[in-house]
Amino acid sequence: MMDFPPRPTRLAQQMVGEWLCEGDVAIDATAGNGHDAQFLAGCVGATGRVLAFDVQEAAMRSTSDRLREAGLDERVEFHLASHARMAEFAEAASVAVVMFNLGYLPGEDHALATEADETLRALNAAACVLKSGGLILVVCYPGHAQGADESACVEQWMNGRAADGWRVAKYSMVGTKAPAPFLMIARKP
Ligand SMILES: C[S@@+](CC[C@H](N)C(=O)[O-])C[C@H]1O[C@@H](n2cnc3c(N)ncnc32)[C@H](O)[C@@H]1O
């Protein structure tokens, strides 16, 4: 039976699946084990392109192995680099979707989690490379100290975009004992 409500990561993929078209360019800003990169590569089709970023070699290896096994690796550029550098690899106003799944890679060093300042730099870069009508999706984990601070920064950044005329939404469970992971989505005007 499906989780209810759907996890933020699943909700993000559902929304992206309805948004992306064959031939689009999409970015997985936190490649991890490559689940989102594989999903994006399926959505953009053979004529599309996915740029996947991660700072951990183990994550890049895991992502490229997954994409190769799925026969989708030719659609993906793998960048062992911070997502804050995405504007060096994608043209301004060319990208349809940028996905972030913050935090750390399960089973790996928790010290290699995303960090608020770098995430904010990456969000600003994402806003530049995104085309008009494109989406930025961020799954945030406020349930631990570092994640709480980062989640608050992301929400503040999103509020700023809403004030600039972007359409912004937040999806979260309510009534949980610990702060629940949440999804934020912003559409560029
Ligand atoms: C929760 S995991 C992502 C899971 C992934 N989306 C998947 O589908 O398997 C978060 C990832 O962000 C990566 N990360 C941390 N700082 C980063 C940065 N500055 N730029 C890019 N990736 C970063 C971590 O190495 C980790 O692999």
Short mmCIF file of N, CA, C and O in Angstrom, two decimals, residues 106-186:
data_model
loop_
_atom_site.label_atom_id
_atom_site.label_comp_id
_atom_site.label_asym_id
_atom_site.label_seq_id
_atom_site.Cartn_x
_atom_site.Cartn_y
_atom_site.Cartn_z
N PRO A 106 22.32 8.14 2.91
CA PRO A 106 22.14 7.09 3.92
C PRO A 106 23.29 6.09 3.85
O PRO A 106 23.72 5.69 2.77
N GLY A 107 23.82 5.74 5.02
CA GLY A 107 24.91 4.76 5.08
C GLY A 107 26.29 5.36 4.91
O GLY A 107 27.29 4.68 5.06
N GLU A 108 26.36 6.66 4.55
CA GLU A 108 27.67 7.30 4.37
C GLU A 108 27.89 8.30 5.50
O GLU A 108 27.06 8.45 6.39
N ASP A 109 29.01 9.01 5.43
CA ASP A 109 29.41 9.94 6.47
C ASP A 109 28.41 11.10 6.58
O ASP A 109 28.23 11.86 5.62
N HIS A 110 27.78 11.24 7.76
CA HIS A 110 26.79 12.31 7.94
C HIS A 110 27.43 13.70 7.86
O HIS A 110 26.74 14.69 7.65
N ALA A 111 28.75 13.75 8.06
CA ALA A 111 29.43 15.03 7.97
C ALA A 111 29.43 15.56 6.53
O ALA A 111 29.70 16.75 6.30
N LEU A 112 29.14 14.70 5.57
CA LEU A 112 29.13 15.13 4.17
C LEU A 112 27.73 15.55 3.73
O LEU A 112 27.36 15.42 2.56
N ALA A 113 26.96 16.06 4.66
CA ALA A 113 25.61 16.54 4.34
C ALA A 113 25.69 17.90 3.64
O ALA A 113 26.72 18.59 3.70
N THR A 114 24.61 18.26 3.00
CA THR A 114 24.53 19.60 2.40
C THR A 114 24.59 20.65 3.52
O THR A 114 24.23 20.37 4.67
N GLU A 115 25.04 21.86 3.16
CA GLU A 115 25.21 22.93 4.16
C GLU A 115 24.47 24.17 3.71
O GLU A 115 24.47 24.51 2.52
N ALA A 116 23.91 24.88 4.69
CA ALA A 116 23.01 25.99 4.39
C ALA A 116 23.62 27.02 3.41
O ALA A 116 22.99 27.36 2.41
N ASP A 117 24.84 27.48 3.68
CA ASP A 117 25.41 28.55 2.84
C ASP A 117 25.60 28.08 1.40
O ASP A 117 25.29 28.81 0.45
N GLU A 118 26.11 26.85 1.27
CA GLU A 118 26.35 26.31 -0.08
C GLU A 118 25.01 26.05 -0.78
O GLU A 118 24.86 26.28 -1.98
N THR A 119 24.03 25.58 -0.02
CA THR A 119 22.71 25.34 -0.60
C THR A 119 22.10 26.65 -1.10
O THR A 119 21.50 26.69 -2.19
N LEU A 120 22.28 27.72 -0.35
CA LEU A 120 21.74 29.02 -0.80
C LEU A 120 22.45 29.49 -2.07
O LEU A 120 21.81 30.02 -2.99
N ARG A 121 23.79 29.26 -2.13
CA ARG A 121 24.50 29.62 -3.37
C ARG A 121 23.95 28.80 -4.54
O ARG A 121 23.77 29.31 -5.65
N ALA A 122 23.69 27.52 -4.27
CA ALA A 122 23.17 26.65 -5.34
C ALA A 122 21.76 27.07 -5.76
O ALA A 122 21.42 27.03 -6.95
N LEU A 123 20.95 27.48 -4.81
CA LEU A 123 19.59 27.93 -5.17
C LEU A 123 19.66 29.18 -6.04
O LEU A 123 18.89 29.32 -7.01
N ASN A 124 20.59 30.08 -5.74
CA ASN A 124 20.74 31.28 -6.58
C ASN A 124 21.21 30.89 -7.98
O ASN A 124 20.74 31.44 -8.98
N ALA A 125 22.12 29.92 -8.05
CA ALA A 125 22.60 29.44 -9.36
C ALA A 125 21.43 28.78 -10.11
O ALA A 125 21.27 28.98 -11.33
N ALA A 126 20.63 28.02 -9.39
CA ALA A 126 19.48 27.34 -10.02
C ALA A 126 18.51 28.37 -10.59
O ALA A 126 17.98 28.19 -11.70
N ALA A 127 18.30 29.45 -9.86
CA ALA A 127 17.38 30.49 -10.34
C ALA A 127 17.89 31.09 -11.65
O ALA A 127 17.09 31.48 -12.51
N CYS A 128 19.23 31.16 -11.81
CA CYS A 128 19.81 31.72 -13.06
C CYS A 128 19.67 30.75 -14.23
O CYS A 128 19.34 31.16 -15.34
N VAL A 129 19.95 29.48 -14.00
CA VAL A 129 19.94 28.53 -15.13
C VAL A 129 18.52 28.11 -15.51
O VAL A 129 18.30 27.60 -16.61
N LEU A 130 17.58 28.34 -14.62
CA LEU A 130 16.20 27.91 -14.88
C LEU A 130 15.56 28.78 -15.95
O LEU A 130 15.73 29.99 -15.97
N LYS A 131 14.80 28.14 -16.85
CA LYS A 131 14.09 28.94 -17.84
C LYS A 131 12.76 29.41 -17.26
O LYS A 131 12.29 28.90 -16.23
N SER A 132 12.15 30.36 -17.93
CA SER A 132 10.86 30.86 -17.49
C SER A 132 9.85 29.71 -17.44
O SER A 132 9.76 28.92 -18.37
N GLY A 133 9.13 29.61 -16.34
CA GLY A 133 8.17 28.51 -16.18
C GLY A 133 8.78 27.25 -15.58
O GLY A 133 8.06 26.29 -15.30
N GLY A 134 10.12 27.26 -15.38
CA GLY A 134 10.80 26.08 -14.84
C GLY A 134 10.60 25.96 -13.33
O GLY A 134 10.19 26.91 -12.67
N LEU A 135 10.88 24.75 -12.81
CA LEU A 135 10.64 24.45 -11.39
C LEU A 135 11.93 24.17 -10.63
O LEU A 135 12.82 23.48 -11.15
N ILE A 136 11.99 24.68 -9.40
CA ILE A 136 13.00 24.25 -8.43
C ILE A 136 12.26 23.49 -7.33
O ILE A 136 11.26 24.00 -6.80
N LEU A 137 12.72 22.27 -7.03
CA LEU A 137 12.11 21.47 -5.96
C LEU A 137 13.17 21.16 -4.91
O LEU A 137 14.29 20.76 -5.28
N VAL A 138 12.84 21.36 -3.65
CA VAL A 138 13.80 21.11 -2.57
C VAL A 138 13.13 20.27 -1.48
O VAL A 138 12.13 20.69 -0.91
N VAL A 139 13.70 19.08 -1.21
CA VAL A 139 13.24 18.28 -0.07
C VAL A 139 14.15 18.62 1.11
O VAL A 139 15.38 18.48 1.02
N CYS A 140 13.53 19.11 2.20
CA CYS A 140 14.28 19.59 3.38
C CYS A 140 14.05 18.66 4.57
O CYS A 140 12.96 18.10 4.72
N TYR A 141 15.07 18.55 5.43
CA TYR A 141 15.01 17.65 6.60
C TYR A 141 15.27 18.46 7.88
O TYR A 141 16.42 18.54 8.33
N PRO A 142 14.22 19.03 8.46
CA PRO A 142 14.42 19.89 9.65
C PRO A 142 14.54 19.11 10.96
O PRO A 142 14.67 19.72 12.01
N GLY A 143 14.56 17.77 10.90
CA GLY A 143 14.52 16.94 12.12
C GLY A 143 15.83 16.84 12.87
O GLY A 143 15.87 16.24 13.93
N HIS A 144 16.94 17.39 12.35
CA HIS A 144 18.19 17.41 13.11
C HIS A 144 18.77 18.82 13.04
O HIS A 144 18.38 19.62 12.17
N ALA A 145 19.71 19.11 13.99
CA ALA A 145 20.13 20.51 14.20
C ALA A 145 20.57 21.20 12.91
O ALA A 145 20.06 22.27 12.55
N GLN A 146 21.51 20.59 12.18
CA GLN A 146 22.04 21.23 10.97
C GLN A 146 20.94 21.35 9.90
O GLN A 146 20.83 22.36 9.21
N GLY A 147 20.10 20.32 9.84
CA GLY A 147 19.02 20.33 8.86
C GLY A 147 17.96 21.38 9.19
O GLY A 147 17.35 21.95 8.29
N ALA A 148 17.76 21.64 10.49
CA ALA A 148 16.76 22.63 10.89
C ALA A 148 17.18 24.01 10.40
O ALA A 148 16.37 24.77 9.83
N ASP A 149 18.45 24.33 10.60
CA ASP A 149 18.97 25.64 10.18
C ASP A 149 18.90 25.77 8.64
O ASP A 149 18.43 26.77 8.10
N GLU A 150 19.33 24.71 7.96
CA GLU A 150 19.32 24.72 6.50
C GLU A 150 17.88 24.84 5.96
O GLU A 150 17.60 25.61 5.04
N SER A 151 16.96 24.10 6.58
CA SER A 151 15.56 24.13 6.14
C SER A 151 14.97 25.54 6.29
O SER A 151 14.24 26.02 5.42
N ALA A 152 15.32 26.18 7.42
CA ALA A 152 14.83 27.54 7.64
C ALA A 152 15.38 28.49 6.58
O ALA A 152 14.66 29.37 6.07
N CYS A 153 16.66 28.31 6.22
CA CYS A 153 17.27 29.16 5.18
C CYS A 153 16.58 28.96 3.83
O CYS A 153 16.33 29.91 3.09
N VAL A 154 16.29 27.69 3.52
CA VAL A 154 15.62 27.40 2.24
C VAL A 154 14.24 28.05 2.22
O VAL A 154 13.84 28.70 1.23
N GLU A 155 13.52 27.93 3.33
CA GLU A 155 12.17 28.49 3.38
C GLU A 155 12.21 30.01 3.22
O GLU A 155 11.40 30.61 2.51
N GLN A 156 13.21 30.62 3.86
CA GLN A 156 13.36 32.08 3.74
C GLN A 156 13.67 32.47 2.29
O GLN A 156 13.13 33.43 1.75
N TRP A 157 14.55 31.70 1.65
CA TRP A 157 14.90 31.95 0.25
C TRP A 157 13.65 31.82 -0.62
O TRP A 157 13.40 32.65 -1.50
N MET A 158 12.85 30.80 -0.36
CA MET A 158 11.62 30.58 -1.12
C MET A 158 10.63 31.74 -0.91
O MET A 158 9.97 32.19 -1.86
N ASN A 159 10.55 32.22 0.32
CA ASN A 159 9.66 33.36 0.59
C ASN A 159 10.09 34.58 -0.22
O ASN A 159 9.26 35.35 -0.71
N GLY A 160 11.40 34.74 -0.34
CA GLY A 160 11.93 35.84 -1.16
C GLY A 160 11.50 35.71 -2.62
O GLY A 160 11.13 36.68 -3.27
N ARG A 161 11.54 34.48 -3.13
CA ARG A 161 11.12 34.28 -4.53
C ARG A 161 9.62 34.58 -4.67
O ARG A 161 9.19 35.16 -5.66
N ALA A 162 8.84 34.17 -3.67
CA ALA A 162 7.39 34.44 -3.74
C ALA A 162 7.16 35.95 -3.81
O ALA A 162 6.30 36.42 -4.58
N ALA A 163 7.96 36.69 -3.05
CA ALA A 163 7.83 38.15 -3.07
C ALA A 163 8.24 38.72 -4.43
O ALA A 163 7.79 39.80 -4.83
N ASP A 164 9.09 37.98 -5.16
CA ASP A 164 9.53 38.41 -6.51
C ASP A 164 8.58 37.95 -7.61
O ASP A 164 8.90 38.08 -8.79
N GLY A 165 7.48 37.33 -7.24
CA GLY A 165 6.50 36.95 -8.26
C GLY A 165 6.56 35.50 -8.69
O GLY A 165 5.84 35.09 -9.60
N TRP A 166 7.45 34.69 -8.07
CA TRP A 166 7.45 33.26 -8.36
C TRP A 166 6.22 32.64 -7.67
O TRP A 166 5.74 33.17 -6.67
N ARG A 167 5.73 31.50 -8.20
CA ARG A 167 4.69 30.74 -7.51
C ARG A 167 5.41 29.73 -6.62
O ARG A 167 6.23 28.94 -7.11
N VAL A 168 5.12 29.75 -5.33
CA VAL A 168 5.86 28.92 -4.38
C VAL A 168 4.87 28.13 -3.53
O VAL A 168 3.84 28.67 -3.10
N ALA A 169 5.18 26.83 -3.28
CA ALA A 169 4.32 26.00 -2.43
C ALA A 169 5.18 25.19 -1.46
O ALA A 169 6.34 24.87 -1.75
N LYS A 170 4.57 24.86 -0.31
CA LYS A 170 5.24 24.02 0.68
C LYS A 170 4.31 22.86 1.03
O LYS A 170 3.12 23.08 1.30
N TYR A 171 4.84 21.64 1.01
CA TYR A 171 4.06 20.45 1.35
C TYR A 171 4.72 19.77 2.54
O TYR A 171 5.89 19.42 2.51
N SER A 172 3.91 19.59 3.62
CA SER A 172 4.45 19.04 4.85
C SER A 172 3.37 18.32 5.63
O SER A 172 2.20 18.71 5.58
N MET A 173 3.77 17.28 6.37
CA MET A 173 2.83 16.68 7.32
C MET A 173 2.67 17.62 8.50
O MET A 173 3.58 18.37 8.83
N VAL A 174 1.51 17.57 9.17
CA VAL A 174 1.33 18.33 10.40
C VAL A 174 1.10 17.36 11.55
O VAL A 174 0.75 16.20 11.35
N GLY A 175 1.36 17.83 12.77
CA GLY A 175 1.07 17.04 13.97
C GLY A 175 2.07 15.95 14.25
O GLY A 175 1.76 15.03 15.01
N THR A 176 3.28 16.01 13.67
CA THR A 176 4.29 14.99 13.93
C THR A 176 5.07 15.36 15.21
O THR A 176 5.14 16.54 15.57
N LYS A 177 5.66 14.34 15.88
CA LYS A 177 6.41 14.62 17.12
C LYS A 177 7.67 15.44 16.81
O LYS A 177 7.94 16.43 17.45
N ALA A 178 8.41 14.98 15.81
CA ALA A 178 9.60 15.73 15.39
C ALA A 178 9.24 16.47 14.10
O ALA A 178 8.32 16.05 13.39
N PRO A 179 9.95 17.58 13.81
CA PRO A 179 9.65 18.30 12.56
C PRO A 179 9.77 17.36 11.36
O PRO A 179 10.78 16.66 11.21
N ALA A 180 8.76 17.31 10.54
CA ALA A 180 8.73 16.36 9.43
C ALA A 180 9.48 16.92 8.21
O ALA A 180 9.49 18.14 7.99
N PRO A 181 10.08 16.04 7.41
CA PRO A 181 10.65 16.49 6.14
C PRO A 181 9.56 17.18 5.32
O PRO A 181 8.39 16.82 5.42
N PHE A 182 9.96 18.17 4.55
CA PHE A 182 8.98 18.86 3.71
C PHE A 182 9.55 19.16 2.33
O PHE A 182 10.76 19.14 2.13
N LEU A 183 8.62 19.39 1.43
CA LEU A 183 8.99 19.70 0.04
C LEU A 183 8.60 21.14 -0.27
O LEU A 183 7.47 21.55 0.03
N MET A 184 9.53 21.89 -0.86
CA MET A 184 9.19 23.22 -1.37
C MET A 184 9.38 23.23 -2.88
O MET A 184 10.33 22.66 -3.40
N ILE A 185 8.46 23.88 -3.55
CA ILE A 185 8.50 23.98 -5.01
C ILE A 185 8.32 25.44 -5.40
O ILE A 185 7.45 26.13 -4.86
N ALA A 186 9.15 25.89 -6.33
CA ALA A 186 9.01 27.25 -6.83
C ALA A 186 9.00 27.23 -8.35
O ALA A 186 9.83 26.54 -8.96
#
